[in-house]
Amino acid sequence: MLLKRISTQLWLAATLLAGTAQAQQLRAPAYPLVTIDPYTSVWSFGDQLYGQPTKHWTGRTQGLLGYLRVDGKTYNFLGKPDTPPTMLAASSETQPATYRYTNTAPPSDWQKPAFNATTWTTGKGLLTTEDNAPGVHSKWKGDDVWVRRTIELKEAPKGSLSLYMLHDDDVDVYLNGEPAFACAPCFSAEYQEFPIAAKAAATLHKGQNIIALHCKNTGGPGLLDVGLVGPKPTDTRLTATQKAVRLTATQTSYQFACGPVQLDVTFTSPLLLDDLAVLSRPASYITFRTQATDGKTHDVQLYMGASPQLAINTPGQVVEWQRSTADPLTLLRTGTKAQNVLGTKGDNVRIDWGYAYVGVDSKAATARLSEAKVSRAAFQQTGALPKNDDAQTSRAANDRPVELAAVFNLGKVGQSSVNQHIILGYDDVYSVEYFGQKLRAWWRKDGTTAEQMLQAAERDYDRVVAACTKFDADMAQEAQAAGGSQYAQLCALAYRQAIAAHKLVAGPDGKPLFFSKENFSNGSIGTVDITYPSAPLFLRYNPTLLKGMMDPIFYYTESGKWTKPFAAHDVGTYPLASGQTYGEDMPVEESGNMLILAAAIAAAEGNANYAKQHWPALTTWAQYLQKAGLDPENQLCTDDFAGHLAHNANLSVKAILGLASYGRLAGMQGDNATAATYQKLAKDMAQQWIQMAKDGDHYSLTFDQKGTWSQKYNLVWDKLLRLDIFPADIAATEIKYYLTKQQPYGLPLDSRKTYSKSDWILWTATLADSPADFQKIIQPVYRYVNETSDRIPLSDWHETTDGKSVGFRARSVVGGYFIKMLEKDLARKPLK
């Protein structure tokens, strides 16, 4: 059954294991709740589960709502009911606003009401630098845009006012010429409310008012739209008291007091890498455990609701809904009416095809599709849902929104715990378009339907939850043994994020393809320099998935679609994999990545069979690195946000180790002559590298800029793969130097800026032979994760001086945190 009374011992075991070996419990920047793939990914962006609506990783609200009713009193424990803003001037989210804008710097009085902007461009809707933005939009060119909007107010507003704004990136806002709001460096991923300076708010009056904005796009898509909202109603909710939250690799568990009843809620996303059937199944569990704490019995009901926001990209899209049965389940389903399958691509987007599902046991729970405010009110008044579904079958998602709601009547709850669960699933119909062919998710490769998938998830509930609990404990123990308690917690936080930034599909030949989405970076699919940093997680637990990440790049070359003598950067923009869309190549970067990862797979599996399948491509890339790798020309590397760089010493390390990897792979195939040639070539190049990069007590950022430095994180593969190319004292020298450059929240990436990448810091730390030095380097990263003021899914690019995100979030690259565990794993395997 979907609804079962699982043992108290099982839940207690999960709770205890969640805190294993943790002297301090990590406060996550955001907590993963339902993490399936780049599109189905719901998080709590704060400390209290009920503190705000739950959100997609992009920041767009995707509401889940939970109530527990105890003796007629209702406690909100999950999510926050949406309170629609009182729009004094609507944003383009509901109706296209009219703007005047320019990309040329205007005179200094451009923001004043009397300024004449009639020569500026007139546009409607969202202002953006993108060609394919959804809905009504107008495009601006360049990095900067200056904007004016005239709004008409019926009367002078009173009370607390807010801007209702979407901006990407930095923004300055003026009301009637008075500074109202400024934010730099920053961006908002969705429409949010922002405070208005009191002096600016006081300028608003009956009649015409001017909102003026300057937005600077510092990277990725530029976005800008603004409205004005009035005061919000007072929050009168009765909330549960949150007692604890614990996070493990596959589960996030909360404990609440709802009056005299304790409620424990566990979100389980069964991302078990050794079980592709379960891994690819788009179904997560939410388990509820209730128990009286006062020795008495209490009348208890539980409400769980999910919003159609799970299945839309923009609020105005029309959704449909349906209730059905698939024994023993009642299924509630919702999705857009248009069903433009694979029709939306890009970065800051959500899925708007396929169907979201809520599944409950038909005998144990009542499930309805009702207007949200109606079903919630009915539950609070009676402990039950309305008797019938909403009479309509479709309307706009933001028009009297429906809720996929289920109610469990728990009866009299006493000292014996009562346990239930619900399934939240998503059927995307088709997942990826791969060079013109639409591919289905791995779970659908044999014709399985969504209903059958959910039934299988129900049958497997006890087994899967037990497997997740055991895996979480084993992983925590291994991670602590490798790198200590703080390291183990970092890995636990990174685990679901890294995996859910991918989609597992069945390729044209039936083999698994594992596509990454470059979240909040540029939306690319199958990016090689995203695969490279995330690889340690998959090398440790299932190299088949790493092969599934690399196969599209090999196919791109081997099919003749990519003809350059180095590896491509990507194969498209998610979810359309039809060829590279990134505007510039990274020749040394991507070629080195592919060679090193092929050798890492061979080390993990004990054979070079995978490399042998792709030997001509690997040979082409090795030959390219032989010519261009030692002293790279002016080009981008994976740290492209830092700009072009010539003579990059760290990139040269990658090229040298890529050539050594090629030699290792040749030797594993019995070609000893080629192995010896490339081993000697790599060692000779390493000696040249030493002479070019040596800079006193460290090695420089570039060969031609002495007095600079950088993290040489690529060196870690010499150690892990036991290639023996660079003398060991180079890493020791660098580690000693890095310890003099630490900032409160981490080691800067290099001498150019104080920002850093946490994945690279973990790689650099793994270069250290001393456990004490490893701890010294990772502890500031733990501090950053624990203390950052940015409440978003973990950002891998942050400022080491104040712990704020510079950019990126929810990316798979945090799989690189597992490199210390991979080091221990590979060290146990024989060298071949």
Tab-separated table of N, CA, C and O in Angstrom, residues 273-313:
chain	number	residue	atom	x	y	z
A	273	LEU	N	22.631	5.506	-6.808
A	273	LEU	CA	23.379	5.476	-8.061
A	273	LEU	C	23.666	4.069	-8.565
A	273	LEU	O	23.997	3.904	-9.747
A	274	ASP	N	23.549	3.084	-7.712
A	274	ASP	CA	23.808	1.709	-8.159
A	274	ASP	C	22.532	1.016	-8.637
A	274	ASP	O	22.561	-0.172	-8.966
A	275	ASP	N	21.412	1.731	-8.684
A	275	ASP	CA	20.139	1.157	-9.102
A	275	ASP	C	19.498	2.123	-10.097
A	275	ASP	O	18.746	3.021	-9.717
A	276	LEU	N	19.790	1.942	-11.384
A	276	LEU	CA	19.325	2.892	-12.388
A	276	LEU	C	17.807	2.927	-12.482
A	276	LEU	O	17.235	3.985	-12.796
A	277	ALA	N	17.145	1.818	-12.206
A	277	ALA	CA	15.685	1.801	-12.265
A	277	ALA	C	15.086	2.740	-11.233
A	277	ALA	O	14.164	3.509	-11.523
A	278	VAL	N	15.605	2.684	-10.017
A	278	VAL	CA	15.119	3.568	-8.956
A	278	VAL	C	15.629	4.978	-9.158
A	278	VAL	O	14.897	5.958	-8.976
A	279	LEU	N	16.896	5.119	-9.543
A	279	LEU	CA	17.485	6.436	-9.758
A	279	LEU	C	16.682	7.256	-10.760
A	279	LEU	O	16.446	8.456	-10.550
A	280	SER	N	16.263	6.636	-11.844
A	280	SER	CA	15.598	7.379	-12.914
A	280	SER	C	14.103	7.531	-12.669
A	280	SER	O	13.444	8.321	-13.351
A	281	ARG	N	13.559	6.805	-11.721
A	281	ARG	CA	12.120	6.862	-11.450
A	281	ARG	C	11.771	8.233	-10.868
A	281	ARG	O	12.248	8.597	-9.808
A	282	PRO	N	10.942	9.014	-11.540
A	282	PRO	CA	10.658	10.385	-11.081
A	282	PRO	C	9.603	10.409	-9.987
A	282	PRO	O	8.500	10.955	-10.143
A	283	ALA	N	9.936	9.807	-8.858
A	283	ALA	CA	9.001	9.711	-7.739
A	283	ALA	C	9.758	9.873	-6.433
A	283	ALA	O	10.746	9.177	-6.196
A	284	SER	N	9.316	10.821	-5.625
A	284	SER	CA	9.888	11.027	-4.304
A	284	SER	C	8.833	10.756	-3.246
A	284	SER	O	7.630	10.867	-3.500
A	285	TYR	N	9.303	10.423	-2.062
A	285	TYR	CA	8.414	10.112	-0.952
A	285	TYR	C	8.447	11.221	0.094
A	285	TYR	O	9.506	11.794	0.382
A	286	ILE	N	7.285	11.507	0.672
A	286	ILE	CA	7.204	12.354	1.859
A	286	ILE	C	6.542	11.514	2.945
A	286	ILE	O	5.391	11.090	2.783
A	287	THR	N	7.284	11.255	4.004
A	287	THR	CA	6.813	10.385	5.082
A	287	THR	C	6.461	11.221	6.307
A	287	THR	O	7.207	12.135	6.677
A	288	PHE	N	5.315	10.897	6.927
A	288	PHE	CA	4.837	11.613	8.100
A	288	PHE	C	4.735	10.637	9.272
A	288	PHE	O	4.193	9.533	9.129
A	289	ARG	N	5.232	11.055	10.423
A	289	ARG	CA	5.148	10.245	11.637
A	289	ARG	C	4.577	11.115	12.746
A	289	ARG	O	5.087	12.198	13.031
A	290	THR	N	3.495	10.676	13.355
A	290	THR	CA	2.847	11.444	14.415
A	290	THR	C	2.806	10.633	15.699
A	290	THR	O	2.628	9.414	15.680
A	291	GLN	N	2.912	11.335	16.831
A	291	GLN	CA	2.915	10.679	18.139
A	291	GLN	C	2.587	11.721	19.208
A	291	GLN	O	3.134	12.830	19.199
A	292	ALA	N	1.688	11.377	20.122
A	292	ALA	CA	1.351	12.285	21.216
A	292	ALA	C	2.515	12.362	22.199
A	292	ALA	O	3.228	11.376	22.422
A	293	THR	N	2.702	13.527	22.777
A	293	THR	CA	3.815	13.730	23.709
A	293	THR	C	3.353	13.966	25.144
A	293	THR	O	4.188	14.165	26.035
A	294	ASP	N	2.043	13.958	25.372
A	294	ASP	CA	1.534	14.251	26.713
A	294	ASP	C	0.865	13.067	27.394
A	294	ASP	O	0.200	13.215	28.432
A	295	GLY	N	1.024	11.876	26.804
A	295	GLY	CA	0.430	10.685	27.406
A	295	GLY	C	-1.054	10.535	27.143
A	295	GLY	O	-1.672	9.580	27.641
A	296	LYS	N	-1.647	11.419	26.363
A	296	LYS	CA	-3.074	11.345	26.058
A	296	LYS	C	-3.264	10.993	24.584
A	296	LYS	O	-2.302	10.864	23.837
A	297	THR	N	-4.523	10.842	24.174
A	297	THR	CA	-4.823	10.641	22.759
A	297	THR	C	-5.474	11.898	22.198
A	297	THR	O	-6.182	12.621	22.915
A	298	HIS	N	-5.244	12.128	20.902
A	298	HIS	CA	-5.743	13.341	20.265
A	298	HIS	C	-6.275	13.023	18.877
A	298	HIS	O	-5.762	12.133	18.178
A	299	ASP	N	-7.310	13.748	18.502
A	299	ASP	CA	-7.935	13.583	17.193
A	299	ASP	C	-7.099	14.339	16.170
A	299	ASP	O	-6.965	15.568	16.255
A	300	VAL	N	-6.531	13.622	15.182
A	300	VAL	CA	-5.540	14.218	14.287
A	300	VAL	C	-5.876	13.932	12.831
A	300	VAL	O	-6.222	12.793	12.477
A	301	GLN	N	-5.770	14.976	11.994
A	301	GLN	CA	-5.869	14.833	10.543
A	301	GLN	C	-4.681	15.569	9.910
A	301	GLN	O	-4.181	16.554	10.454
A	302	LEU	N	-4.263	15.089	8.752
A	302	LEU	CA	-3.116	15.679	8.051
A	302	LEU	C	-3.508	16.037	6.632
A	302	LEU	O	-4.136	15.241	5.927
A	303	TYR	N	-3.104	17.250	6.214
A	303	TYR	CA	-3.399	17.769	4.880
A	303	TYR	C	-2.093	17.955	4.129
A	303	TYR	O	-1.133	18.524	4.647
A	304	MET	N	-2.068	17.483	2.909
A	304	MET	CA	-0.902	17.668	2.049
A	304	MET	C	-1.387	18.146	0.688
A	304	MET	O	-2.230	17.510	0.056
A	305	GLY	N	-0.848	19.283	0.239
A	305	GLY	CA	-1.266	19.831	-1.043
A	305	GLY	C	-0.079	20.171	-1.927
A	305	GLY	O	0.993	20.524	-1.444
A	306	ALA	N	-0.280	20.070	-3.232
A	306	ALA	CA	0.742	20.432	-4.213
A	306	ALA	C	0.106	21.314	-5.268
A	306	ALA	O	-1.043	21.109	-5.673
A	307	SER	N	0.864	22.291	-5.734
A	307	SER	CA	0.350	23.283	-6.676
A	307	SER	C	0.656	22.903	-8.123
A	307	SER	O	1.698	22.294	-8.407
A	308	PRO	N	-0.220	23.283	-9.075
A	308	PRO	CA	0.105	23.121	-10.497
A	308	PRO	C	1.339	23.906	-10.923
A	308	PRO	O	1.820	23.738	-12.046
A	309	GLN	N	1.865	24.770	-10.030
A	309	GLN	CA	3.117	25.464	-10.335
A	309	GLN	C	4.242	24.482	-10.637
A	309	GLN	O	5.226	24.844	-11.279
A	310	LEU	N	4.112	23.246	-10.182
A	310	LEU	CA	5.111	22.223	-10.473
A	310	LEU	C	5.211	21.922	-11.957
A	310	LEU	O	6.225	21.376	-12.409
A	311	ALA	N	4.185	22.274	-12.722
A	311	ALA	CA	4.118	21.865	-14.128
A	311	ALA	C	4.039	23.040	-15.085
A	311	ALA	O	3.662	22.861	-16.239
A	312	ILE	N	4.402	24.240	-14.630
A	312	ILE	CA	4.340	25.411	-15.500
A	312	ILE	C	5.664	26.159	-15.471
A	312	ILE	O	6.461	26.010	-14.542
A	313	ASN	N	5.861	26.986	-16.487
A	313	ASN	CA	7.031	27.856	-16.538
A	313	ASN	C	6.681	29.263	-16.077
A	313	ASN	O	7.436	29.887	-15.342
